[in-house]
XYZ file of C-alpha atoms in Angstrom:
306
model
C 0.029 0.029 -0.010
C 1.320 3.398 -1.013
C 2.381 5.543 1.889
C 0.518 8.895 2.126
C 2.732 11.922 2.954
C 1.208 14.770 5.001
C 1.464 18.351 3.632
C 4.161 19.351 6.186
C 6.494 16.530 5.038
C 5.910 17.411 1.335
C 6.687 21.089 1.989
C 9.840 20.260 3.903
C 11.192 17.931 1.186
C 10.422 20.478 -1.540
C 12.218 23.172 0.415
C 15.257 20.903 0.888
C 15.270 20.222 -2.873
C 15.269 24.004 -3.588
C 17.824 24.721 -0.995
C 15.806 27.382 0.742
C 15.482 25.787 4.237
C 17.912 26.800 6.891
C 17.231 23.832 9.105
C 20.577 22.100 8.871
C 20.491 20.988 5.244
C 21.784 24.373 4.232
C 24.650 25.792 6.346
C 24.985 29.491 6.346
C 28.439 31.132 5.916
C 29.378 33.706 8.585
C 30.875 35.906 5.813
C 27.417 36.243 4.228
C 26.860 39.581 5.797
C 29.617 41.127 3.717
C 27.708 40.485 0.525
C 25.821 43.766 0.991
C 29.155 45.400 0.020
C 29.930 43.448 -3.092
C 28.434 41.516 -6.046
C 31.205 38.878 -5.634
C 30.092 35.442 -4.793
C 31.265 35.113 -1.222
C 29.617 33.578 1.768
C 27.227 31.441 -0.257
C 26.856 28.729 2.364
C 26.750 24.965 1.635
C 24.559 21.978 1.504
C 26.602 19.012 2.400
C 29.779 19.458 0.330
C 28.006 21.394 -2.469
C 26.592 24.833 -3.102
C 22.973 25.431 -2.061
C 20.532 25.144 -4.928
C 19.637 28.827 -4.880
C 23.350 29.807 -5.188
C 23.816 27.365 -8.025
C 20.797 28.718 -9.918
C 21.973 32.261 -9.337
C 25.401 31.341 -10.909
C 23.726 29.749 -13.961
C 21.527 32.802 -14.483
C 24.590 35.161 -14.309
C 26.422 32.867 -16.753
C 23.510 33.012 -19.211
C 23.356 36.758 -18.990
C 27.089 36.990 -19.760
C 26.748 34.678 -22.764
C 23.861 36.754 -24.045
C 25.861 39.976 -23.777
C 28.560 38.509 -25.893
C 26.324 37.011 -28.535
C 23.523 39.573 -28.843
C 23.900 41.729 -31.962
C 24.167 45.527 -31.462
C 21.151 47.288 -32.820
C 23.013 50.024 -34.632
C 19.854 51.581 -36.033
C 18.335 51.977 -32.587
C 21.528 53.254 -31.097
C 21.907 55.831 -33.906
C 18.348 57.089 -33.248
C 18.969 57.301 -29.531
C 22.141 59.238 -29.996
C 20.483 61.784 -32.311
C 17.543 62.157 -29.947
C 19.501 62.380 -26.672
C 22.300 64.581 -28.101
C 19.814 66.769 -30.085
C 20.686 69.759 -27.946
C 24.310 69.541 -29.090
C 23.703 69.683 -32.847
C 26.331 72.480 -33.012
C 28.873 69.958 -31.928
C 27.562 67.181 -34.036
C 26.120 68.585 -37.284
C 26.320 65.145 -38.991
C 24.369 61.975 -38.427
C 26.286 59.044 -36.887
C 28.160 56.885 -39.479
C 27.634 53.145 -39.184
C 30.768 51.097 -40.028
C 31.806 47.463 -39.897
C 35.086 45.588 -39.150
C 36.476 42.822 -41.292
C 34.940 40.275 -39.054
C 31.988 39.157 -41.105
C 29.866 37.876 -38.211
C 30.008 37.250 -34.458
C 31.706 33.848 -34.843
C 34.566 35.208 -36.907
C 34.761 38.172 -34.528
C 35.303 35.790 -31.600
C 37.674 33.455 -33.422
C 39.760 36.139 -35.296
C 40.433 39.061 -32.978
C 42.695 40.568 -35.628
C 39.743 41.065 -38.031
C 37.890 43.069 -35.373
C 40.713 45.593 -35.279
C 40.389 46.612 -39.005
C 37.673 48.330 -41.002
C 36.358 46.607 -44.026
C 36.581 48.044 -47.504
C 33.046 49.633 -47.551
C 33.649 51.348 -44.152
C 36.924 52.863 -45.341
C 35.238 54.196 -48.475
C 32.584 55.724 -46.308
C 35.028 57.665 -44.236
C 37.045 58.666 -47.340
C 33.839 59.934 -49.095
C 32.912 61.887 -45.953
C 36.262 63.584 -45.787
C 36.352 64.500 -49.456
C 32.889 66.057 -49.239
C 33.995 68.389 -46.466
C 35.385 71.809 -47.015
C 36.340 71.331 -50.603
C 40.051 70.802 -51.205
C 41.169 71.558 -47.682
C 40.947 68.464 -45.487
C 39.078 69.146 -42.219
C 40.929 68.605 -38.978
C 39.212 67.498 -35.750
C 40.213 67.595 -32.109
C 38.430 64.469 -31.173
C 36.711 61.493 -32.830
C 34.229 59.556 -30.791
C 33.809 55.917 -31.766
C 31.198 53.433 -30.308
C 32.006 49.708 -30.914
C 30.093 46.682 -29.669
C 33.229 44.774 -28.476
C 32.451 41.847 -26.206
C 29.141 43.195 -24.763
C 26.603 44.766 -26.997
C 24.450 44.980 -23.889
C 26.785 47.468 -22.305
C 26.916 49.696 -25.323
C 23.171 49.594 -25.928
C 22.421 50.649 -22.373
C 25.302 52.810 -21.281
C 26.840 54.557 -24.298
C 24.136 57.235 -24.646
C 23.915 58.394 -20.942
C 27.692 58.574 -20.811
C 28.035 60.640 -23.954
C 25.297 62.984 -22.811
C 27.345 63.816 -19.718
C 30.636 63.962 -21.655
C 29.412 66.116 -24.574
C 27.752 68.620 -22.090
C 31.171 69.146 -20.624
C 32.837 69.760 -23.991
C 30.016 72.048 -24.938
C 30.537 74.197 -21.892
C 34.304 74.579 -22.424
C 35.672 78.067 -23.226
C 37.478 76.453 -26.229
C 35.332 73.476 -27.122
C 36.969 70.658 -28.956
C 35.947 70.355 -32.612
C 34.279 66.908 -32.871
C 34.366 64.516 -35.811
C 31.068 62.839 -36.685
C 30.125 59.985 -34.316
C 30.848 56.593 -35.707
C 29.342 53.279 -34.675
C 31.163 49.997 -35.480
C 29.827 46.481 -35.576
C 32.149 43.635 -34.572
C 34.832 46.144 -33.454
C 37.729 45.774 -31.034
C 39.695 48.494 -29.313
C 42.374 49.111 -31.946
C 39.846 49.844 -34.713
C 39.311 53.285 -33.198
C 42.903 54.175 -34.226
C 42.050 53.632 -37.925
C 38.810 55.618 -37.591
C 40.644 58.496 -35.897
C 43.413 58.599 -38.520
C 40.882 58.464 -41.410
C 38.899 61.363 -39.887
C 42.136 63.317 -39.302
C 41.487 63.615 -35.647
C 44.086 64.582 -33.016
C 42.614 62.117 -30.456
C 40.084 59.360 -30.318
C 37.710 58.249 -27.553
C 36.505 54.749 -28.083
C 33.446 53.454 -26.199
C 33.298 49.598 -26.099
C 31.555 46.836 -24.365
C 33.903 45.034 -22.004
C 34.339 41.335 -21.564
C 31.322 40.389 -19.306
C 31.938 39.176 -15.762
C 29.444 36.931 -13.881
C 28.238 39.907 -11.947
C 28.748 42.621 -14.617
C 27.485 41.712 -18.076
C 26.918 45.413 -18.903
C 30.249 47.137 -18.212
C 31.219 49.863 -20.671
C 34.924 50.708 -21.221
C 36.435 53.986 -22.541
C 39.743 54.075 -24.248
C 41.490 57.405 -24.964
C 44.362 57.704 -27.435
C 46.207 60.812 -28.515
C 47.477 60.970 -32.181
C 45.614 57.800 -33.237
C 46.932 55.873 -36.194
C 47.140 52.247 -37.278
C 49.714 50.364 -35.308
C 49.567 52.413 -32.093
C 50.817 50.531 -29.039
C 48.497 49.691 -26.175
C 50.763 51.650 -23.841
C 49.612 54.859 -25.573
C 46.001 54.415 -24.396
C 44.278 55.409 -21.208
C 41.322 53.335 -20.039
C 38.238 54.065 -17.850
C 36.536 50.883 -16.935
C 33.299 49.448 -15.462
C 31.033 52.334 -16.496
C 27.478 51.280 -15.593
C 24.740 52.159 -13.090
C 26.127 49.592 -10.560
C 29.755 50.502 -11.216
C 31.513 53.800 -12.125
C 28.722 56.386 -12.543
C 28.204 58.308 -15.868
C 28.978 61.683 -14.313
C 32.177 60.432 -12.726
C 33.310 58.625 -15.861
C 32.616 61.719 -17.957
C 34.661 63.884 -15.558
C 37.652 61.490 -15.951
C 37.326 61.391 -19.784
C 37.211 65.236 -19.882
C 40.319 65.436 -17.634
C 42.201 63.143 -20.031
C 41.183 65.057 -23.052
C 42.091 68.439 -21.434
C 45.497 67.238 -20.261
C 46.260 65.473 -23.523
C 45.643 68.657 -25.510
C 48.024 70.365 -23.212
C 50.974 67.869 -23.188
C 50.227 66.090 -26.611
C 50.501 62.736 -25.003
C 48.374 59.832 -23.711
C 48.802 56.383 -22.233
C 51.643 55.868 -19.701
C 52.715 59.530 -20.227
C 49.289 60.837 -19.136
C 48.248 59.952 -15.564
C 44.629 60.293 -14.346
C 44.722 62.750 -11.454
C 41.136 63.700 -11.876
C 40.498 62.656 -8.211
C 42.765 65.354 -6.933
C 41.641 69.006 -6.580
C 43.984 71.993 -6.990
C 43.677 72.467 -3.188
C 45.402 69.054 -2.690
C 48.247 70.240 -4.815
C 48.599 73.583 -3.078
C 48.336 72.357 0.527
C 50.529 69.261 0.146
C 53.135 70.628 -2.144
C 52.334 68.243 -4.914
C 50.054 65.282 -5.678
C 49.380 63.303 -2.496
C 50.170 59.619 -2.279
C 46.987 57.688 -1.804
C 46.401 53.960 -1.332
C 44.320 52.424 -4.014
C 42.398 50.598 -1.329
C 40.803 53.800 -0.115
C 38.216 55.843 -1.700
C 38.788 59.637 -2.130
C 37.113 61.812 0.511
């Protein structure tokens, strides 16, 4: 005769299977209280010698989000519309519509398997930039202070969500400068990697390039936007000549703070004509720090600026 289980026993066994019961099957970790300070997977507890079911399901969900961020195609048409709408008040700075370009990586698979192809523009994109330049100002080639390039990189999700709010903060700062930088038309690149910004900057005859790109997703950050700044961009530039601002997203480095850092790099680079290891980011320090301490103070990277 089949044994009948009461409702309390059924509920207990279901809870044990899902890992939600704290009755001895799941052992809490004393470090769990620290999780309110970080997205890192610490203090997960255990069920026997394994992770609790809830922690395992959370890991699988984060892994799926990271994979989606890599494989989802960047909607360049939507991004172009968002840029024109959100930056509409700065039409003086951007009189031209964004130019959509493509790397030599034909699709996402070739982009992932052949990183070198993602660093070069394809033939049609090179012709687009060449045609744009020949149409400007007759025989005299225009010269720009800065070219802003948006590339999907390894997280189209980061670009789709965070490129526009960052640029809105950054362009506002340029617009309010006493000597605003002359901006090349915005470019959006599909299947692009960091170095492709150098070719775009050189083709547009720009003194500097600011590349916005989706960073390699982490399990707690599938939407991190990175910004790379390079003075005197040209094909073959070494990575040591770039400055990077990383982890730009609502749960990471805020848009206002990131825009301030990018503006600092641009301002200092225009002054010293350098970038990369020859241009340090001291945007955290105020002029008061320099005056009162006789120079830039030494600060531990483990502490936040006051």
